[in-house]
Coordinates of C-alpha atoms and ligand atoms in Angstrom, one line a residue:
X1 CA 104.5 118.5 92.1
X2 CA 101.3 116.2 91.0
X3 CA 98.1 117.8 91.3
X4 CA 95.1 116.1 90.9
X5 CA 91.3 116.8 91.0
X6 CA 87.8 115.5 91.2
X7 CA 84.5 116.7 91.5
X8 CA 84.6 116.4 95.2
X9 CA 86.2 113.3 97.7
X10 CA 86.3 110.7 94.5
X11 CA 89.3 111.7 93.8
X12 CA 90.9 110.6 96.7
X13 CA 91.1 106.7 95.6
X14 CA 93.5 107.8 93.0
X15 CA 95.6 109.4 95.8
X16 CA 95.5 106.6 98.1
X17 CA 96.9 104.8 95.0
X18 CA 99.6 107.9 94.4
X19 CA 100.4 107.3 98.5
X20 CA 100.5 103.3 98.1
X21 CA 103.2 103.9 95.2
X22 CA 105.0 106.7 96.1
X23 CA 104.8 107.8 100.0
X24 CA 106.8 110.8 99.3
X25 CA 105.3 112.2 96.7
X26 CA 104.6 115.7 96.8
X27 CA 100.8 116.4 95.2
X28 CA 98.2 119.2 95.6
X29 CA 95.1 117.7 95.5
X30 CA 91.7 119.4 95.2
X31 CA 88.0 118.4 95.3
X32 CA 85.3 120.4 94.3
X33 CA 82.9 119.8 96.9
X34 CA 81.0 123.0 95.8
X35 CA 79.7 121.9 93.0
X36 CA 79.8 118.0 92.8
X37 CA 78.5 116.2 91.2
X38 CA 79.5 116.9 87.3
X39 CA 78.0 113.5 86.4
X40 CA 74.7 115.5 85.4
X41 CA 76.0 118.8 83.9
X42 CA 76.9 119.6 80.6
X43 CA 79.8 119.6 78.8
X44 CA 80.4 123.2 78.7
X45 CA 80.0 123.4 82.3
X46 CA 82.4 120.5 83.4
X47 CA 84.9 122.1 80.8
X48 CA 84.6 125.6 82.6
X49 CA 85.0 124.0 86.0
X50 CA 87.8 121.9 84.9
X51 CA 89.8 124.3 83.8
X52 CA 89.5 126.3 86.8
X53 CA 90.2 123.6 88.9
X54 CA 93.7 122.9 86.7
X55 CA 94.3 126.9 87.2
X56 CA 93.8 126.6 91.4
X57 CA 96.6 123.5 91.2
X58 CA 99.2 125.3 88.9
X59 CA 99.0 128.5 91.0
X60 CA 99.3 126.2 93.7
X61 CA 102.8 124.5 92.6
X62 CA 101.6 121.7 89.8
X63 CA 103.4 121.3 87.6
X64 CA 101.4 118.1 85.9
X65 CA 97.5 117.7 86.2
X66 CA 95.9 113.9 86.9
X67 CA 92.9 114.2 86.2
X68 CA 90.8 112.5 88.9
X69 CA 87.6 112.1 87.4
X70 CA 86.6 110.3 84.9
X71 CA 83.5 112.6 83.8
X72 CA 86.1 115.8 83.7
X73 CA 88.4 112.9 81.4
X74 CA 85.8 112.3 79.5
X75 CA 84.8 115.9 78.9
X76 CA 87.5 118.4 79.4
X77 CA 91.2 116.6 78.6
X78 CA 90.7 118.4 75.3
X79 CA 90.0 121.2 76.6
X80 CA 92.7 121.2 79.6
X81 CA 95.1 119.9 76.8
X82 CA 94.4 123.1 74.7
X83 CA 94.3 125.6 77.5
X84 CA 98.0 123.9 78.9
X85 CA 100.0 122.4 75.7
X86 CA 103.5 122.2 77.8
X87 CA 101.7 120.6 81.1
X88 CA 101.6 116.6 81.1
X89 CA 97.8 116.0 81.7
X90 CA 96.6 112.6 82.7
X91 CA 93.2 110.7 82.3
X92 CA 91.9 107.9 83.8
X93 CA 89.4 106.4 80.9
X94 CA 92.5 104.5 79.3
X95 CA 94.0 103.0 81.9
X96 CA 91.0 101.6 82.9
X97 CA 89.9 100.4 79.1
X98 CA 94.1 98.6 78.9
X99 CA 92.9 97.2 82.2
X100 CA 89.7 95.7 81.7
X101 CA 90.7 94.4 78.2
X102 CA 93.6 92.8 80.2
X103 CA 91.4 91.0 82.5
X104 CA 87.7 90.4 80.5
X105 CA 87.1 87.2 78.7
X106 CA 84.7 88.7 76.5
X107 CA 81.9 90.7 78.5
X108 CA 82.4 94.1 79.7
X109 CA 80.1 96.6 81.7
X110 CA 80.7 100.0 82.8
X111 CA 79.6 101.6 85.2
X112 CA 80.1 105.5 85.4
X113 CA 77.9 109.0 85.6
X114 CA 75.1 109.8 83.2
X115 CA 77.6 112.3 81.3
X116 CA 80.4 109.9 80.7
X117 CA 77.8 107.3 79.3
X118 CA 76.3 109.5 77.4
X119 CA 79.4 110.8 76.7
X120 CA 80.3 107.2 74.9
X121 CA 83.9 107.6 75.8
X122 CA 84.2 103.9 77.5
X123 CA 82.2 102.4 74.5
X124 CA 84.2 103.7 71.8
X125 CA 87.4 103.0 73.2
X126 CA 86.4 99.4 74.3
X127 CA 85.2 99.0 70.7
X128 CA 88.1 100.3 69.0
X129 CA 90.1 97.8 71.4
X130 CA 87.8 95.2 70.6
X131 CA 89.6 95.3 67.0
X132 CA 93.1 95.6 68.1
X133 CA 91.8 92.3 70.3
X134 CA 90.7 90.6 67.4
X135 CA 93.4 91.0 65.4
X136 CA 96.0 89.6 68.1
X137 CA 94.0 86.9 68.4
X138 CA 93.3 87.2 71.4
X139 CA 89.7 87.2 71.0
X140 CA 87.3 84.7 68.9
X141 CA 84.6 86.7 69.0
X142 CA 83.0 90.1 69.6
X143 CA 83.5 91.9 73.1
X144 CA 80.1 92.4 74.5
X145 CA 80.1 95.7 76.1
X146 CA 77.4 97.1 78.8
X147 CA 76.9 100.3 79.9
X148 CA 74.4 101.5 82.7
X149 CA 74.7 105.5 84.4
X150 CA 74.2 105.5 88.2
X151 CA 73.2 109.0 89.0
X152 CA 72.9 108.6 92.2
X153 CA 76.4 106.6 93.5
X154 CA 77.9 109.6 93.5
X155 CA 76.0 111.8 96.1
X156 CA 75.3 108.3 97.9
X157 CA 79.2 107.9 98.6
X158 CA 79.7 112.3 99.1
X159 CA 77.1 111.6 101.9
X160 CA 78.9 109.1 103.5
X161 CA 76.4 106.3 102.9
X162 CA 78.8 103.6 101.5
X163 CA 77.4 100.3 103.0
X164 CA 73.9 101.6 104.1
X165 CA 70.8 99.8 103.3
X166 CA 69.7 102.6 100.9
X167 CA 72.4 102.0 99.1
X168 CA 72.6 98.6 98.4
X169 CA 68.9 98.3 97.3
X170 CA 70.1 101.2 95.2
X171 CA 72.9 99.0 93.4
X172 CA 70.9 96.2 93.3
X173 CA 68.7 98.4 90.8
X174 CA 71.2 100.0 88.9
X175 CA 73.3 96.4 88.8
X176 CA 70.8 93.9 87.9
X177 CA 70.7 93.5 84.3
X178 CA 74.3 93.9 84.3
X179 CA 74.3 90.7 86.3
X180 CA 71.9 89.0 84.2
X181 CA 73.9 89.3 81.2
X182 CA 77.2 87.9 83.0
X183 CA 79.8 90.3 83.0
X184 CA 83.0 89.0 83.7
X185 CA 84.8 92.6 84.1
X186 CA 83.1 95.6 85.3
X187 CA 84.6 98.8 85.0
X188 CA 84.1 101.3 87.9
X189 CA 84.1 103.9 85.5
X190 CA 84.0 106.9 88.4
X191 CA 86.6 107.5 90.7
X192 CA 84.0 107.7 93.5
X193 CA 82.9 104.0 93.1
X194 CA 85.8 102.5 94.7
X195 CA 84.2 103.5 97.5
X196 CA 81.0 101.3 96.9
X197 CA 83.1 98.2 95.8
X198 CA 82.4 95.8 98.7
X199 CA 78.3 96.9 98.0
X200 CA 78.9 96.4 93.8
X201 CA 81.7 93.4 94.6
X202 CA 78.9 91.1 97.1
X203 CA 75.9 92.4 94.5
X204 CA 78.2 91.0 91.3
X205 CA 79.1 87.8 92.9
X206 CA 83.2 87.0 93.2
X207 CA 83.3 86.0 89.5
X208 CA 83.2 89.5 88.0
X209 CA 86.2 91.6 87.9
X210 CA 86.0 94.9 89.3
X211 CA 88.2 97.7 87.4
X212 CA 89.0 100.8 89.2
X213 CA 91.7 102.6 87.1
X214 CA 93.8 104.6 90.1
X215 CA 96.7 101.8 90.1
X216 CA 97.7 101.7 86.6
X217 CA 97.0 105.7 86.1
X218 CA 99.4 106.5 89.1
X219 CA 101.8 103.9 87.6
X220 CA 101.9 106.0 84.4
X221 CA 102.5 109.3 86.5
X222 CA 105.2 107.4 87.9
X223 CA 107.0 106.5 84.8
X224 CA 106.7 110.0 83.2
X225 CA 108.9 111.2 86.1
X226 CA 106.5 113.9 87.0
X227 CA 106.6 113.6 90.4
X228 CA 108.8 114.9 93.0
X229 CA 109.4 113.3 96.2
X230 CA 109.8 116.2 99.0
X231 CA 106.3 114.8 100.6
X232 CA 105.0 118.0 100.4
X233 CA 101.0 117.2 100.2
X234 CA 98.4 119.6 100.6
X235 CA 94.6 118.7 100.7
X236 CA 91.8 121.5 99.3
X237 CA 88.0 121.6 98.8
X238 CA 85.8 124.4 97.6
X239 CA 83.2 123.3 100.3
X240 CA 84.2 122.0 103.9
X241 CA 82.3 119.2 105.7
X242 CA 83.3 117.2 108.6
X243 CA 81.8 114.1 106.8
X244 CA 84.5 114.8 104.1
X245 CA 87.2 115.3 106.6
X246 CA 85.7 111.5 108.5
X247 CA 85.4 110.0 104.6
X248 CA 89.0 111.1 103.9
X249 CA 90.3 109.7 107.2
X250 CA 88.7 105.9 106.8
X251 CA 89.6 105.8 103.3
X252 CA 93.4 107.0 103.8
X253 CA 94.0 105.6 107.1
X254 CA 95.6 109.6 108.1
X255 CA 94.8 112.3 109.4
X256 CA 93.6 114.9 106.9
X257 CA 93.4 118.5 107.0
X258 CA 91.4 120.3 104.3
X259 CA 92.0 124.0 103.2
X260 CA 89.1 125.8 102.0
X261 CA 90.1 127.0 98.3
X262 CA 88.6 129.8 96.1
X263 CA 88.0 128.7 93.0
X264 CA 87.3 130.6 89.8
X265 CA 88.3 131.5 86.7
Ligands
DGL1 N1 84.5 111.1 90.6 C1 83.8 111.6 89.5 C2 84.0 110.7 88.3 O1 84.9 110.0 88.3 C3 82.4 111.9 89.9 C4 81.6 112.8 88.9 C5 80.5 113.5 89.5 O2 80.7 114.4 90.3 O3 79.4 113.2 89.2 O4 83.2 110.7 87.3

């Protein structure tokens, strides 16, 4: 069984993708409502909270961890990779880099919290693609990268405010200079942002690419042959809130029943 966390609802646009590809899959999914959002905690912090989050889905019946989040893949897969050598653990920063590099001619932005910018994750692997690029000639010159933190997406979409006009004035901020220097391909570099994408799509214009990782990291769970197709799925957050429940309904078109779950170390 898949189980797969975030920081709170996020997560939930890599399920609908886990859904889309595989209606039967059986997958444990948990959110940590609690104590979202990560994006402005420290590393020890999001490490600690990862790995109790990875503890809650094995005891639960996981038996391979997706990752959910990109600021827990930015700062905890080592750690989660320590703590569980023999358990498949899956990221979503790499997917999304293969993806955007697939699709950008040249000028990339990311979008993502403070701690995965700061973090540098997205930079350094776009850069270290950037050579691999070069050298298959796919590329004549250097990939321009930009990469802005938006703090406050992440609460914005939690709330339920996902085409309010708070929020687009709130994008248009965060998103102008990445449309003045003409990104072709953004990455939304935060599994919550899919959410936003018609607000960050309309702001962007139809000429920029938006990146959001869930299809090709399910596609890789897919292909490991982790995944077991009994259709058991079960739905947990550390905090419950109606507006999570009426979030979780729009964005996966079911009925959704949450279980409050006890997290700790
Ligand atoms: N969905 C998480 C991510 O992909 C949000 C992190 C947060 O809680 O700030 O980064």
């Amino acid at each position: 069984m898949i189980g797969l966390f975030d920081s709170g609802i996020g997560g939930l646009t890599v399920v609908r993708e886990l859904l889309r590809q595989a209606p039967d899959a059986s997958f444990v999914y948990l959110g940590d409502t609690a104590r979202t959002p990560y994006g402005n905690k420290s590393k020890e912090t999001i490490e600690r909270y990862s790995l109790e989050n990875a503890a809650f889905l094995l005891s639960h019946g996981a038996t391979s961890i997706v990752i959910a989040c990109n600021t827990a893949s930015a700062l905890a897969v080592d750690a989660l990779r320590k703590a569980y050598p023999t358990v498949p653990i899956f990221e979503v920063i790499t997917p999304a880099v293969e993806d955007a590099l697939a699709a950008t001619h040249g000028r990339v932005g990311v979008i993502a919290t403070r701690a995965t910018i700061g973090s540098g994750i997205y930079q350094a692997k776009l850069k270290e693609a950037r050579s691999w690029k070069l050298e298959a000639g796919k590329g004549k010159q250097g990939l321009f990268i930009q990469a802005i933190a938006c703090p406050l997406f992440v609460p914005l979409v939690e709330e339920g405010w996902l085409n309010d006009d708070e929020t687009k004035r709130i994008a248009r901020r965060y998103l102008s200079s990445l449309r003045q220097t003409h990104v072709d391909t953004l990455i939304l570099g935060c599994t919550h942002y899919p959410l936003l994408a018609p607000i960050i799509q309309r702001f962007m214009g139809k000429q920029t690419m938006l990146v959001d990782s869930a299809a090709s990291v399910i596609r890789r769970v897919l292909a490991s042959g982790e995944i077991d197709r009994r259709g058991e799925q079960k739905y947990f957050l550390t905090d419950l809130s109606t507006r999570s429940t009426e979030i979780a309904r729009t964005w996966l078109a079911r009925e959704i029943v949450f279980a409050l779950a006890s997290v700790s170390a």
